Tab-separated table of C-alpha atoms and ligand atoms in Angstrom:
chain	number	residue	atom	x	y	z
U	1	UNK	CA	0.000	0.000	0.000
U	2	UNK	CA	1.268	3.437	-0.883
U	3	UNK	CA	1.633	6.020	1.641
U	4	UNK	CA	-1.523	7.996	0.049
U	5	UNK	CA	-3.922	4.953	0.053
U	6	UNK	CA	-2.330	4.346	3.513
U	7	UNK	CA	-3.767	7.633	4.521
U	8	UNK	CA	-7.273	6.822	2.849
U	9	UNK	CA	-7.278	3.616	4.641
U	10	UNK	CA	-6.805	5.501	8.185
U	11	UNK	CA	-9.736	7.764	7.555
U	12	UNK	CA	-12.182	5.224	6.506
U	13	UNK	CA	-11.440	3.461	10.004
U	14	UNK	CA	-11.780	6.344	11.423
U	15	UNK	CA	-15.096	6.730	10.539
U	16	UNK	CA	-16.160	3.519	11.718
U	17	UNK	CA	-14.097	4.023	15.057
U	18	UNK	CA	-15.661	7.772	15.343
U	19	UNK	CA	-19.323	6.136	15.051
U	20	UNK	CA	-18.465	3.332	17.612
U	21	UNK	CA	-17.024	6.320	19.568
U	22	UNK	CA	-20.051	8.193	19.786
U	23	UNK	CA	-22.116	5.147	20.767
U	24	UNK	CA	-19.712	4.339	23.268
U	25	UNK	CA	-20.496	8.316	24.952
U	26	UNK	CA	-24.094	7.537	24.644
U	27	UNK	CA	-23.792	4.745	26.736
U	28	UNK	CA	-22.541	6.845	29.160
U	29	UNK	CA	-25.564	7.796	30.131
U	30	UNK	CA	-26.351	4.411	31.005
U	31	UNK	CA	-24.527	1.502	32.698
U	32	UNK	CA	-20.694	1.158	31.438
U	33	UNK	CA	-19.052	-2.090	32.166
U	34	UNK	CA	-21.079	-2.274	35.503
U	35	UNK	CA	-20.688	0.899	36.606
U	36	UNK	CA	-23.271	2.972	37.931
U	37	UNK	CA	-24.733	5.625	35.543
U	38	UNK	CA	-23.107	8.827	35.205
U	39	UNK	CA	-24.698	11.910	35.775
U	40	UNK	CA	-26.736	13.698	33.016
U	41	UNK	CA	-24.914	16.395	32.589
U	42	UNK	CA	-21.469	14.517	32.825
U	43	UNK	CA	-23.120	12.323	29.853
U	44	UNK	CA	-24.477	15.000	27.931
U	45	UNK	CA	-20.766	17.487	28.007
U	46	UNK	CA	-19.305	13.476	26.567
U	47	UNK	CA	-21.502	13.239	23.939
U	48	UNK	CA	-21.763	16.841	22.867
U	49	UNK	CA	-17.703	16.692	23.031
U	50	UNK	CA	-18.187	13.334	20.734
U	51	UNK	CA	-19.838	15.753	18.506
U	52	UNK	CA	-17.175	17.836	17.807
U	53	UNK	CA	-14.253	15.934	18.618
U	54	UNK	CA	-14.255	14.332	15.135
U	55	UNK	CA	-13.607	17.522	13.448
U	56	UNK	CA	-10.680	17.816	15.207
U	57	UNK	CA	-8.685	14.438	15.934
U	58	UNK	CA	-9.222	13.190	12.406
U	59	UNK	CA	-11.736	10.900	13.387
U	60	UNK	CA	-11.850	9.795	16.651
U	61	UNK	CA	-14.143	10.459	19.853
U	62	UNK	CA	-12.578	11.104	23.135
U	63	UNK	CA	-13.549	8.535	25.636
U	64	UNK	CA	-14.304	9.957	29.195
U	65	UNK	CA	-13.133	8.084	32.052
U	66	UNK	CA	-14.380	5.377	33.776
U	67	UNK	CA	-14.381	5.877	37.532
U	68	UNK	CA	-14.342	2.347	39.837
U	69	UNK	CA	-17.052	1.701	42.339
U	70	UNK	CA	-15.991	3.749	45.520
U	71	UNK	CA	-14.154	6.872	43.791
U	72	UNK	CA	-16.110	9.779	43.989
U	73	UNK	CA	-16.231	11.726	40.742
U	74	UNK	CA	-16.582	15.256	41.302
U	75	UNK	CA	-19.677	16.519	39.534
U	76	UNK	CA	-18.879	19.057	36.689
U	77	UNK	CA	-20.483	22.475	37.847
U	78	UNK	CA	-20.686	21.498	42.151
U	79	UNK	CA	-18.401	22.259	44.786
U	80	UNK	CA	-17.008	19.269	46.294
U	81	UNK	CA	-16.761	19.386	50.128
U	82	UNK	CA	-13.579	17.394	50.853
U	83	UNK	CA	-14.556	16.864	54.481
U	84	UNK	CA	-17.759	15.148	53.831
U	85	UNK	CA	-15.482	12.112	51.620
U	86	UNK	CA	-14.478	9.622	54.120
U	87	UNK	CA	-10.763	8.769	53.504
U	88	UNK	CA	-10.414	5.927	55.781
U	89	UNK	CA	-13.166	3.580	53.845
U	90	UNK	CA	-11.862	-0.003	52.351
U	91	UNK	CA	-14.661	-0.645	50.066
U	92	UNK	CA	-15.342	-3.471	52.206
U	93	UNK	CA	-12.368	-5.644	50.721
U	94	UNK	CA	-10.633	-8.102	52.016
U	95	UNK	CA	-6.930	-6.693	52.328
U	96	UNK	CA	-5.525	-10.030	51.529
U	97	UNK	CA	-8.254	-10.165	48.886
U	98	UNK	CA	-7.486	-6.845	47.628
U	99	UNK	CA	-3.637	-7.876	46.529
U	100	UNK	CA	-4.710	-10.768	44.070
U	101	UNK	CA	-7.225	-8.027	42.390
U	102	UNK	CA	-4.542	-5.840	42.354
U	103	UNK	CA	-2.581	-8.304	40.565
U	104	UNK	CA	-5.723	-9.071	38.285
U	105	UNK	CA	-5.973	-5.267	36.854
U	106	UNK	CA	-2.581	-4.418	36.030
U	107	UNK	CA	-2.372	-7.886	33.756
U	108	UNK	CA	-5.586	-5.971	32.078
U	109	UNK	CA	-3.528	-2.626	32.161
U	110	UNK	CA	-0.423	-4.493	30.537
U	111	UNK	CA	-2.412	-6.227	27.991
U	112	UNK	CA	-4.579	-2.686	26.823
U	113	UNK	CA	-1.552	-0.886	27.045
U	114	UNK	CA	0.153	-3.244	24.848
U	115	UNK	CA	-2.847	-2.437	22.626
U	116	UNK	CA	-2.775	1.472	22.954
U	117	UNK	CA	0.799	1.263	21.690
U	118	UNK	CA	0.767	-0.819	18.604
U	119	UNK	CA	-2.645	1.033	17.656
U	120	UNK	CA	-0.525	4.284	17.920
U	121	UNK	CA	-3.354	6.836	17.543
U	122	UNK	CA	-4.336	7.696	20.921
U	123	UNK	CA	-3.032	8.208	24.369
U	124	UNK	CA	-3.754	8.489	28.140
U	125	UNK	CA	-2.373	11.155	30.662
U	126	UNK	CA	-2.989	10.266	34.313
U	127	UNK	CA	-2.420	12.952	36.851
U	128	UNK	CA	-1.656	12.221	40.418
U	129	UNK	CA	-1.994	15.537	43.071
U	130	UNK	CA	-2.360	14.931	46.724
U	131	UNK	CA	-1.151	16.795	49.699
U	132	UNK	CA	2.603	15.421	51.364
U	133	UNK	CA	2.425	11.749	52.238
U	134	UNK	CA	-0.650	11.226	49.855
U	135	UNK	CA	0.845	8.165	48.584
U	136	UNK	CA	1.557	9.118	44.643
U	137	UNK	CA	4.954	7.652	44.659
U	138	UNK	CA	3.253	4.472	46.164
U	139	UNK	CA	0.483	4.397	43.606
U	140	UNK	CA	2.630	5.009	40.887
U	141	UNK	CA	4.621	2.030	41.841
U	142	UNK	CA	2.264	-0.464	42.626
U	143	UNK	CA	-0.182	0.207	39.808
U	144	UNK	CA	2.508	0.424	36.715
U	145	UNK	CA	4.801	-2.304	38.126
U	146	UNK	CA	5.038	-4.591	34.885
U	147	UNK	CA	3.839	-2.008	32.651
U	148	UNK	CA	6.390	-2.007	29.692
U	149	UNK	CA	8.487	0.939	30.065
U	150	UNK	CA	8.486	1.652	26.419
U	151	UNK	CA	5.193	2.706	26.271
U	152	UNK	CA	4.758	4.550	29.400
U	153	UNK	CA	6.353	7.668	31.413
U	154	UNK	CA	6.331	8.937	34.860
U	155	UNK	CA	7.348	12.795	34.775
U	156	UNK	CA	7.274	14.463	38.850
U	157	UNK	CA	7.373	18.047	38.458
U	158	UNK	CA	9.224	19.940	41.361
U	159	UNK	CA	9.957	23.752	41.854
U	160	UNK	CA	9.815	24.966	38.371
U	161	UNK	CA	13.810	25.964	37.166
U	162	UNK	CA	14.623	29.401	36.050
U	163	UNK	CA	14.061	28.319	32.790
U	164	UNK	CA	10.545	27.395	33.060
U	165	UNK	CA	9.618	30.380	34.804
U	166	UNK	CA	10.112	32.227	31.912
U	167	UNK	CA	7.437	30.567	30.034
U	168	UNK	CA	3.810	30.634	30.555
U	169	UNK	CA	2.589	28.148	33.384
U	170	UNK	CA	1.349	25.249	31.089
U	171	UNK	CA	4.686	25.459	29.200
U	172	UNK	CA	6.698	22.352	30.682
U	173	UNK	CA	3.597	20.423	31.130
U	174	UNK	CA	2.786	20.596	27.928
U	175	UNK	CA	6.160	19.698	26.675
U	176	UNK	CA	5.498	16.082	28.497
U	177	UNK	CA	1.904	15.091	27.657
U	178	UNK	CA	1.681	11.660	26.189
U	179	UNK	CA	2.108	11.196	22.308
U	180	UNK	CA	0.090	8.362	20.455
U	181	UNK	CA	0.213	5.138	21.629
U	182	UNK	CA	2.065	6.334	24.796
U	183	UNK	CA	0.624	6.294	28.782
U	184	UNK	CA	1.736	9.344	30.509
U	185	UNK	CA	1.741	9.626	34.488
U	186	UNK	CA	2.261	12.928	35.906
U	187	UNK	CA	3.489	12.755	39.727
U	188	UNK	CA	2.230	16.139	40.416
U	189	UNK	CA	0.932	18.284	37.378
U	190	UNK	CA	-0.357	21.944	36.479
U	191	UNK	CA	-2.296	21.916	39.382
U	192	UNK	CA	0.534	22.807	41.399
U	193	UNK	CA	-0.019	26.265	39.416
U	194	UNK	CA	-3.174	26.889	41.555
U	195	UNK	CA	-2.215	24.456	44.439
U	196	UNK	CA	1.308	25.767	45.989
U	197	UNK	CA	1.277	28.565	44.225
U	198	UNK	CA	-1.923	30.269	45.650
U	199	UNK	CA	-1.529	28.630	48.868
U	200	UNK	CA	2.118	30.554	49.128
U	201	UNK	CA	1.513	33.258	47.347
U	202	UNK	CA	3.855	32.634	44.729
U	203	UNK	CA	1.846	34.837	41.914
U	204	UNK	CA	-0.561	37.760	42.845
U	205	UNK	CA	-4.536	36.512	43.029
U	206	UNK	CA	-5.788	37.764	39.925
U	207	UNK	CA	-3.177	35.250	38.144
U	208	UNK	CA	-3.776	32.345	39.466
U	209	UNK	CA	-7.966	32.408	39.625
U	210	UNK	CA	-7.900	32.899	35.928
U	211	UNK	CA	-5.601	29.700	35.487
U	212	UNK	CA	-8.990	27.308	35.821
U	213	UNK	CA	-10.417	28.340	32.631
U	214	UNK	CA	-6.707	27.864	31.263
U	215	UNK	CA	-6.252	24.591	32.636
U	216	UNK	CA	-9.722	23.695	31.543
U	217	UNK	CA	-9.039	24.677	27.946
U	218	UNK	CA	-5.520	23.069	27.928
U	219	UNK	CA	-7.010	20.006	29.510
U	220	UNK	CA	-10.154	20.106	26.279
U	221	UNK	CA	-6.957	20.379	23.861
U	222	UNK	CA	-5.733	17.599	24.915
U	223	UNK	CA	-8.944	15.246	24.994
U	224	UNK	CA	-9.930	16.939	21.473
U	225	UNK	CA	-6.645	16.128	20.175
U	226	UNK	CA	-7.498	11.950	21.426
U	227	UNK	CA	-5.825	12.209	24.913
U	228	UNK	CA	-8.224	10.663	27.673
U	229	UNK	CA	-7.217	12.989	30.892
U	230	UNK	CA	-7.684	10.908	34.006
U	231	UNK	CA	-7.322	12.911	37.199
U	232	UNK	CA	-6.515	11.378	40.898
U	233	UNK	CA	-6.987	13.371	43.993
U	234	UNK	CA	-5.873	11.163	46.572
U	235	UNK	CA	-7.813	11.735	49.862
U	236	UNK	CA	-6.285	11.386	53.077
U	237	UNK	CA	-7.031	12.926	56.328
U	238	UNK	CA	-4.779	15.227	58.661
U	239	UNK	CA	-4.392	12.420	61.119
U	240	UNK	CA	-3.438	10.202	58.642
U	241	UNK	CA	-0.668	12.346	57.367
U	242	UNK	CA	0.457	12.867	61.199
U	243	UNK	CA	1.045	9.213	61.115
U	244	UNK	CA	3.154	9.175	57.743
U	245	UNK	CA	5.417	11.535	58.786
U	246	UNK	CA	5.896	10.265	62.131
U	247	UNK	CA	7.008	6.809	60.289
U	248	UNK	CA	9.003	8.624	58.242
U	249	UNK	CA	10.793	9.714	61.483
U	250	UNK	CA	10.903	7.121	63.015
U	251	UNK	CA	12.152	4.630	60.237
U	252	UNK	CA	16.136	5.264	59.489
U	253	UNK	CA	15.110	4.109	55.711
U	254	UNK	CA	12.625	6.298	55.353
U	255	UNK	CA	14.498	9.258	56.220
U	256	UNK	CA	15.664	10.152	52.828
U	257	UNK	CA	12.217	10.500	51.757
U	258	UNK	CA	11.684	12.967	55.191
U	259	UNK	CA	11.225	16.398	53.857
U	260	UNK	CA	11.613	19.151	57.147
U	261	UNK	CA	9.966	21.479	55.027
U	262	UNK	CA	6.605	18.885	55.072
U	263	UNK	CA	5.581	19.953	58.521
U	264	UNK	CA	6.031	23.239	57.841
U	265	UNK	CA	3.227	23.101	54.910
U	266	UNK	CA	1.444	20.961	57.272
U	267	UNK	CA	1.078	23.920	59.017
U	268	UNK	CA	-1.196	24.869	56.266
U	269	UNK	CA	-3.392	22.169	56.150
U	270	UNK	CA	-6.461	24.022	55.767
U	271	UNK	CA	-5.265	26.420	52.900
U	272	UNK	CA	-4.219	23.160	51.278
U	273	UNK	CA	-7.393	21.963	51.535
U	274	UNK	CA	-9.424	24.712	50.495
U	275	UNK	CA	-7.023	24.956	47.254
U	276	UNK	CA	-7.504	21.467	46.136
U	277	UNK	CA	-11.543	21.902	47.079
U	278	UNK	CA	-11.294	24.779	44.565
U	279	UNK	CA	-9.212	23.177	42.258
U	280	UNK	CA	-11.072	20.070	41.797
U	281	UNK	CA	-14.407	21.678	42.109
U	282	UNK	CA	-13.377	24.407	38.811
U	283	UNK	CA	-11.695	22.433	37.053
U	284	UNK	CA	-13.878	19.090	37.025
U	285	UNK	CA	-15.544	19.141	33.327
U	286	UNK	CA	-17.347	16.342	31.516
U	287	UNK	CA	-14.281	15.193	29.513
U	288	UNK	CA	-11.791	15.286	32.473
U	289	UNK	CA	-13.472	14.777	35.653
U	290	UNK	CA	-11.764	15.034	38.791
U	291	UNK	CA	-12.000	11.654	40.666
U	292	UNK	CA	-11.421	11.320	44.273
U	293	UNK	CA	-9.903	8.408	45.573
U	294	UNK	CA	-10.219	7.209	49.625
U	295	UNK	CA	-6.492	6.687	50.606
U	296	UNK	CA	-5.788	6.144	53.734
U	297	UNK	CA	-5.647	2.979	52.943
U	298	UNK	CA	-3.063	2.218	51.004
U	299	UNK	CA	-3.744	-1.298	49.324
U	300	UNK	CA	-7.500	-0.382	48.669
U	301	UNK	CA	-6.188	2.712	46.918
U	302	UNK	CA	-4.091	1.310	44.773
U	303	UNK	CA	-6.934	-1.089	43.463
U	304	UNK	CA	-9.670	1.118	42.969
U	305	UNK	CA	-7.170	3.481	40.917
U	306	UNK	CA	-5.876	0.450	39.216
U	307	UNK	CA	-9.268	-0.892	37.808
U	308	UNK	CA	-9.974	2.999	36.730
U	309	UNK	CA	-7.053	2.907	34.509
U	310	UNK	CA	-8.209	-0.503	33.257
U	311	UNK	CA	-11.823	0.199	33.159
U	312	UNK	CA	-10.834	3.556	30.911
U	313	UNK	CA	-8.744	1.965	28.520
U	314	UNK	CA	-10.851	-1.215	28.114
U	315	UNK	CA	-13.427	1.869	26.854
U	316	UNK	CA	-10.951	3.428	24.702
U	317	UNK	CA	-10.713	-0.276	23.503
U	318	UNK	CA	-7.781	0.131	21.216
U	319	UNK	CA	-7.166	-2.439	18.603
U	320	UNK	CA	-3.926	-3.812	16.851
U	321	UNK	CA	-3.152	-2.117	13.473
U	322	UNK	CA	-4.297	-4.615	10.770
U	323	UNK	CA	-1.448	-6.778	9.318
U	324	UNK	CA	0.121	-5.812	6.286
U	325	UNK	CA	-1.685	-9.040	3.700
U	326	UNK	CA	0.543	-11.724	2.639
U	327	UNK	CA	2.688	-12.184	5.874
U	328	UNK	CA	2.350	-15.700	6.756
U	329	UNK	CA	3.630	-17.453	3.448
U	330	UNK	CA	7.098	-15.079	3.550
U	331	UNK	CA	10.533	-16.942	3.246
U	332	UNK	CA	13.569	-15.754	5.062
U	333	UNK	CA	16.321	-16.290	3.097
U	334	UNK	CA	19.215	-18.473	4.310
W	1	AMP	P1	8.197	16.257	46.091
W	1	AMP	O1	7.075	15.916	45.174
W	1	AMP	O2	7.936	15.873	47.513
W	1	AMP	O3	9.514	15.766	45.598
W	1	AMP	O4	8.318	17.839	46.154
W	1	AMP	C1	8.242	18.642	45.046
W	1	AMP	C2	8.029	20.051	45.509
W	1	AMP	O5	7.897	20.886	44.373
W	1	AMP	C3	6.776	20.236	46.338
W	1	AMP	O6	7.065	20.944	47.498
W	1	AMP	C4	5.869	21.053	45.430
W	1	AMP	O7	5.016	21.902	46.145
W	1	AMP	C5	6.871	21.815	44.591
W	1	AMP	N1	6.296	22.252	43.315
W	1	AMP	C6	5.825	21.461	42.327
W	1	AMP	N2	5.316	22.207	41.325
W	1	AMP	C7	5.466	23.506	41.690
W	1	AMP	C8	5.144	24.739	41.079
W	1	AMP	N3	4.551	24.798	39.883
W	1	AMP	N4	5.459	25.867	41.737
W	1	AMP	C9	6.056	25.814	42.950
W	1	AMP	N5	6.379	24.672	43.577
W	1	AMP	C10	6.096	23.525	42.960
W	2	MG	MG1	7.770	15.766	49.508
């Protein structure tokens, strides 16, 4: 096949897939793979983003995420009260249980990823925030663990360097979201721009309270463009994080990971709170909710975000390219 009919052949898929696509966001407004039914207007900001998606991404329909049973998906348009989410919950799982499911997801995750990549027309971007001690590192490395590297990157974004403070704020984010066929996992994101920032002052007001409707159009470039955005907040409560640090203190291996400056910005507990409220509740939309996930416990945690990232790319459900004709009979010569 020539590299023109090549072309043709990817649009006519495309069609198909689009069509397909936009059934798949009308079933959001029913049950998806078991899950209960997503809000109306959630549904109806999927579909109408279906709509126009095509234009855009050559053919192909975002596909919103998937949230497991016991995340709480922050409902586009409401404030989320993070005190009313209980952080200590285990879903009623068996902790013991719990580790062979674990196991269970991320052979789904390795297999769809395996899938994602050879398709090489869409991607995923996971973002992790959560306050000190939240656990991303953790999640990060039980979920991914025997993920092919290839296809997948962790990026943790720190104090921004001189040379990224002379860009705009999205700049080095942007610079690492997830190509085709790739899994991107951000360990911290461009939330810290109205997370840290705000809560020390870093920028005057008026800067960061317009960077929701910036991160909201950023994060509707990316889904139009055939990224599926899923967001983690993981939950935990002050007491919890008084325990974490206190381990941290009192374990000589953990000590490296002991940060003075944490109890300082516990300190600020509330602020932080009140940020990530605001964050999560502004910038939740119906192609990039914000999902809130009960960590306290660690092991429960990491499967509930595990089947989400399953669950969400079983819906993208990406397909191996079709082989090039003629392949089997082929002699290798001597
Ligand atoms: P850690 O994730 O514990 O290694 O710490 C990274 C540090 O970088 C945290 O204290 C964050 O608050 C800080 N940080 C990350 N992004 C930004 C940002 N955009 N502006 C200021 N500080 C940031
Ligand atoms: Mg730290």
């Amino acid at each position: 096949m020539t590299k023109k009919q090549g072309k043709h052949h990817d649009a006519a898929n495309g069609q198909k897939d689009s069509a397909k696509a936009s059934q798949d966001a009308a079933r959001g407004a029913g049950l998806v793979g078991g899950h209960p039914p997503s809000s109306a207007e959630w549904a109806r900001g999927a579909e109408a983003l279906a709509e126009t998606a095509p234009a855009l991404i050559g053919g192909y329909a975002p596909t919103v995420p998937r949230p497991a049973p016991g995340i709480v998906m922050v409902e586009p348009g409401k404030t989320v009260s993070l005190a009313a989410i209980d952080a200590s919950t285990d879903g009623g799982f068996d902790k013991d249980a719990a580790k062979e499911l674990l196991r269970a997801e991320r052979t789904r995750i390795k297999a769809l990823q395996e899938r994602l990549y050879a398709e090489h027309k869409r991607s995923l971007l996971i973002v992790f925030q959560a306050i000190d001690t939240g656990g991303k590192d953790g999640t990060i490395r039980n979920v991914f663990e025997g993920v092919n590297p290839q296809g997948c990157r962790v990026w943790s974004f720190k104090v921004p360097s001189a040379e990224e403070l002379d860009q705009d704020f999205l700049w080095r984010y942007h610079l690492r979201t997830p190509g085709r066929g790739m899994i991107g996992v951000f360990n911290r994101s461009h939330y810290e721009d109205v997370l840290v920032v705000r809560v020390k002052d870093l920028v005057p007001e008026p800067v960061w309270r317009e960077r929701y409707g910036l991160i909201n159009g950023f994060e509707r470039l990316l889904t139009a463009s055939g990224t599926t955005v899923l967001k983690f907040f993981l939950h935990i409560s002050k007491d919890e994080q008084k325990k974490r640090l206190e381990a941290r203190i009192a374990e000589t291996e953990k000590h490296w990971k002991f940060d003075p400056a944490d109890l300082v910005e516990r300190k600020s507990w509330d602020a932080y709170q009140g940020a990530f409220q605001d964050a999560l509740s502004r910038c939740s939309t119906p192609y990039a909710p914000w999902l809130v996930v009960p960590a306290n416990r660690k092991w429960y945690r990491n499967i509930v975000v595990a089947r989400t990232i399953a669950d969400t790319l079983q819906a993208m459900d990406p397909q191996f390219p079709e082989a090039r004709a003629g392949i089997s009979g082929l002699r290798v010569d001597d």
